[in-house]
Amino acid sequence: MVETLKVAVLGAPKVGKTAIIRQFLYNDFPETYRPTGARDTYRPSVIYNGDMYDVKIMEVPYLAAFPADSSQEWSDLKCRGLRNINAYVLVYDICNPESFEYVTMIQQQILENRTGGASEAPIIVVGNKRDQQKQRFTPRRTLSVLVKKSWKCGYMECSAKYNWHIVLLFKELLSSALAQGCKHHHSCMRLQGALHTTRCSLM
């Protein structure tokens, strides 16, 4: 039986959640902004160290996610698909400080409301829009140190628009998720898109 790995992608509006996922799966950058629906789900397959995994990537909408002081909202959200997540991707816009504040709140909610503590599932914080480096609100190192040392989470930056570090992001994500589950790692992966079933990318 093929094992399923569940990945949740969360973040404020217009940070590039959909763009990151679509670049990874289809090498496609959507020029027109479309708000995330009730919950967009993608289902690629990964061949990892000779074993096949189904990856369920869930893009979680902003408004339904994590209002302040809302443990009940978190519980309701878990019932709609965020239960037993294998990894979290928290996306913010490096030019938008409010989007990082939202990621901060999400990270706190995750740690406070899951049963296994910080080691239960890996969290990777992703700063998108690296192509707009000159407009960033704070130096990269400042946030990297905060996330890695204080939050004990992974940290990366990428550009969905120019497909920079997108494959690296998902490679690190899936490797962390499998390693957390005591799976084999240090090997190559092949991705097959859920919609374009004839497309296959070597990671």
PDB file of N, CA, C and O in Angstrom, residues 109-137:
ATOM      1  N   GLN A 109       0.364  28.743  17.107  1.00  0.00           N
ATOM      2  CA  GLN A 109      -0.860  27.935  17.195  1.00  0.00           C
ATOM      3  C   GLN A 109      -0.554  26.456  16.964  1.00  0.00           C
ATOM      4  O   GLN A 109      -1.102  25.583  17.638  1.00  0.00           O
ATOM      5  N   ILE A 110       0.305  26.178  15.997  1.00  0.00           N
ATOM      6  CA  ILE A 110       0.651  24.782  15.707  1.00  0.00           C
ATOM      7  C   ILE A 110       1.287  24.131  16.930  1.00  0.00           C
ATOM      8  O   ILE A 110       0.914  23.024  17.340  1.00  0.00           O
ATOM      9  N   LEU A 111       2.266  24.806  17.522  1.00  0.00           N
ATOM     10  CA  LEU A 111       2.977  24.228  18.660  1.00  0.00           C
ATOM     11  C   LEU A 111       2.077  24.082  19.889  1.00  0.00           C
ATOM     12  O   LEU A 111       2.207  23.136  20.653  1.00  0.00           O
ATOM     13  N   GLU A 112       1.162  25.020  20.055  1.00  0.00           N
ATOM     14  CA  GLU A 112       0.298  24.995  21.242  1.00  0.00           C
ATOM     15  C   GLU A 112      -0.823  23.973  21.143  1.00  0.00           C
ATOM     16  O   GLU A 112      -1.331  23.513  22.162  1.00  0.00           O
ATOM     17  N   ASN A 113      -1.201  23.612  19.926  1.00  0.00           N
ATOM     18  CA  ASN A 113      -2.415  22.811  19.763  1.00  0.00           C
ATOM     19  C   ASN A 113      -2.198  21.409  19.208  1.00  0.00           C
ATOM     20  O   ASN A 113      -3.156  20.703  18.951  1.00  0.00           O
ATOM     21  N   ARG A 114      -0.948  21.007  19.032  1.00  0.00           N
ATOM     22  CA  ARG A 114      -0.744  19.625  18.613  1.00  0.00           C
ATOM     23  C   ARG A 114      -0.181  18.836  19.775  1.00  0.00           C
ATOM     24  O   ARG A 114       0.458  19.378  20.676  1.00  0.00           O
ATOM     25  N   THR A 115      -0.396  17.551  19.733  1.00  0.00           N
ATOM     26  CA  THR A 115      -0.141  16.720  20.909  1.00  0.00           C
ATOM     27  C   THR A 115       1.322  16.344  21.093  1.00  0.00           C
ATOM     28  O   THR A 115       1.751  16.097  22.207  1.00  0.00           O
ATOM     29  N   GLY A 116       2.094  16.305  20.004  1.00  0.00           N
ATOM     30  CA  GLY A 116       3.457  15.797  20.116  1.00  0.00           C
ATOM     31  C   GLY A 116       4.526  16.831  20.344  1.00  0.00           C
ATOM     32  O   GLY A 116       5.698  16.504  20.363  1.00  0.00           O
ATOM     33  N   GLY A 117       4.158  18.114  20.513  1.00  0.00           N
ATOM     34  CA  GLY A 117       5.151  19.152  20.733  1.00  0.00           C
ATOM     35  C   GLY A 117       5.905  19.498  19.470  1.00  0.00           C
ATOM     36  O   GLY A 117       5.513  19.173  18.356  1.00  0.00           O
ATOM     37  N   ALA A 118       7.050  20.154  19.636  1.00  0.00           N
ATOM     38  CA  ALA A 118       7.790  20.695  18.503  1.00  0.00           C
ATOM     39  C   ALA A 118       8.350  19.619  17.579  1.00  0.00           C
ATOM     40  O   ALA A 118       8.648  19.874  16.426  1.00  0.00           O
ATOM     41  N   SER A 119       8.511  18.390  18.089  1.00  0.00           N
ATOM     42  CA  SER A 119       9.120  17.339  17.282  1.00  0.00           C
ATOM     43  C   SER A 119       8.103  16.531  16.481  1.00  0.00           C
ATOM     44  O   SER A 119       8.462  15.601  15.786  1.00  0.00           O
ATOM     45  N   GLU A 120       6.834  16.880  16.564  1.00  0.00           N
ATOM     46  CA  GLU A 120       5.807  16.054  15.937  1.00  0.00           C
ATOM     47  C   GLU A 120       5.876  16.071  14.415  1.00  0.00           C
ATOM     48  O   GLU A 120       5.769  15.057  13.767  1.00  0.00           O
ATOM     49  N   ALA A 121       6.018  17.234  13.824  1.00  0.00           N
ATOM     50  CA  ALA A 121       6.099  17.357  12.373  1.00  0.00           C
ATOM     51  C   ALA A 121       6.978  18.560  12.042  1.00  0.00           C
ATOM     52  O   ALA A 121       6.885  19.587  12.714  1.00  0.00           O
ATOM     53  N   PRO A 122       7.839  18.447  11.044  1.00  0.00           N
ATOM     54  CA  PRO A 122       8.719  19.574  10.720  1.00  0.00           C
ATOM     55  C   PRO A 122       7.941  20.777  10.199  1.00  0.00           C
ATOM     56  O   PRO A 122       6.917  20.640   9.542  1.00  0.00           O
ATOM     57  N   ILE A 123       8.438  21.960  10.521  1.00  0.00           N
ATOM     58  CA  ILE A 123       7.893  23.219  10.032  1.00  0.00           C
ATOM     59  C   ILE A 123       8.993  23.950   9.283  1.00  0.00           C
ATOM     60  O   ILE A 123      10.095  24.125   9.808  1.00  0.00           O
ATOM     61  N   ILE A 124       8.700  24.354   8.060  1.00  0.00           N
ATOM     62  CA  ILE A 124       9.645  25.157   7.289  1.00  0.00           C
ATOM     63  C   ILE A 124       9.008  26.508   7.009  1.00  0.00           C
ATOM     64  O   ILE A 124       7.919  26.588   6.440  1.00  0.00           O
ATOM     65  N   VAL A 125       9.678  27.571   7.440  1.00  0.00           N
ATOM     66  CA  VAL A 125       9.235  28.932   7.157  1.00  0.00           C
ATOM     67  C   VAL A 125       9.898  29.383   5.858  1.00  0.00           C
ATOM     68  O   VAL A 125      11.115  29.276   5.693  1.00  0.00           O
ATOM     69  N   VAL A 126       9.080  29.881   4.937  1.00  0.00           N
ATOM     70  CA  VAL A 126       9.572  30.216   3.598  1.00  0.00           C
ATOM     71  C   VAL A 126       9.312  31.687   3.294  1.00  0.00           C
ATOM     72  O   VAL A 126       8.170  32.147   3.312  1.00  0.00           O
ATOM     73  N   GLY A 127      10.382  32.418   3.014  1.00  0.00           N
ATOM     74  CA  GLY A 127      10.263  33.798   2.570  1.00  0.00           C
ATOM     75  C   GLY A 127      10.215  33.841   1.053  1.00  0.00           C
ATOM     76  O   GLY A 127      11.213  33.550   0.390  1.00  0.00           O
ATOM     77  N   ASN A 128       9.062  34.184   0.504  1.00  0.00           N
ATOM     78  CA  ASN A 128       8.903  34.231  -0.951  1.00  0.00           C
ATOM     79  C   ASN A 128       9.183  35.645  -1.478  1.00  0.00           C
ATOM     80  O   ASN A 128       9.282  36.593  -0.727  1.00  0.00           O
ATOM     81  N   LYS A 129       9.291  35.741  -2.799  1.00  0.00           N
ATOM     82  CA  LYS A 129       9.543  36.994  -3.526  1.00  0.00           C
ATOM     83  C   LYS A 129      10.976  37.487  -3.324  1.00  0.00           C
ATOM     84  O   LYS A 129      11.232  38.682  -3.200  1.00  0.00           O
ATOM     85  N   ARG A 130      11.916  36.546  -3.331  1.00  0.00           N
ATOM     86  CA  ARG A 130      13.328  36.907  -3.198  1.00  0.00           C
ATOM     87  C   ARG A 130      13.791  37.777  -4.368  1.00  0.00           C
ATOM     88  O   ARG A 130      14.792  38.502  -4.252  1.00  0.00           O
ATOM     89  N   ASP A 131      13.072  37.727  -5.475  1.00  0.00           N
ATOM     90  CA  ASP A 131      13.413  38.584  -6.620  1.00  0.00           C
ATOM     91  C   ASP A 131      13.190  40.066  -6.299  1.00  0.00           C
ATOM     92  O   ASP A 131      13.674  40.932  -7.032  1.00  0.00           O
ATOM     93  N   GLN A 132      12.473  40.369  -5.206  1.00  0.00           N
ATOM     94  CA  GLN A 132      12.267  41.750  -4.769  1.00  0.00           C
ATOM     95  C   GLN A 132      13.126  42.062  -3.543  1.00  0.00           C
ATOM     96  O   GLN A 132      12.721  42.765  -2.626  1.00  0.00           O
ATOM     97  N   GLN A 133      14.325  41.526  -3.566  1.00  0.00           N
ATOM     98  CA  GLN A 133      15.271  41.610  -2.453  1.00  0.00           C
ATOM     99  C   GLN A 133      15.465  43.043  -1.938  1.00  0.00           C
ATOM    100  O   GLN A 133      15.579  43.278  -0.740  1.00  0.00           O
ATOM    101  N   LYS A 134      15.491  44.007  -2.821  1.00  0.00           N
ATOM    102  CA  LYS A 134      15.767  45.392  -2.410  1.00  0.00           C
ATOM    103  C   LYS A 134      14.634  45.993  -1.583  1.00  0.00           C
ATOM    104  O   LYS A 134      14.833  46.995  -0.896  1.00  0.00           O
ATOM    105  N   GLN A 135      13.439  45.403  -1.646  1.00  0.00           N
ATOM    106  CA  GLN A 135      12.299  45.941  -0.910  1.00  0.00           C
ATOM    107  C   GLN A 135      12.012  45.184   0.396  1.00  0.00           C
ATOM    108  O   GLN A 135      11.003  45.457   1.045  1.00  0.00           O
ATOM    109  N   ARG A 136      12.907  44.279   0.778  1.00  0.00           N
ATOM    110  CA  ARG A 136      12.616  43.463   1.946  1.00  0.00           C
ATOM    111  C   ARG A 136      12.573  44.323   3.210  1.00  0.00           C
ATOM    112  O   ARG A 136      13.266  45.347   3.319  1.00  0.00           O
ATOM    113  N   PHE A 137      11.770  43.901   4.195  1.00  0.00           N
ATOM    114  CA  PHE A 137      11.546  44.725   5.379  1.00  0.00           C
ATOM    115  C   PHE A 137      12.583  44.513   6.474  1.00  0.00           C
ATOM    116  O   PHE A 137      12.693  45.335   7.394  1.00  0.00           O
TER     117      PHE A 137
END
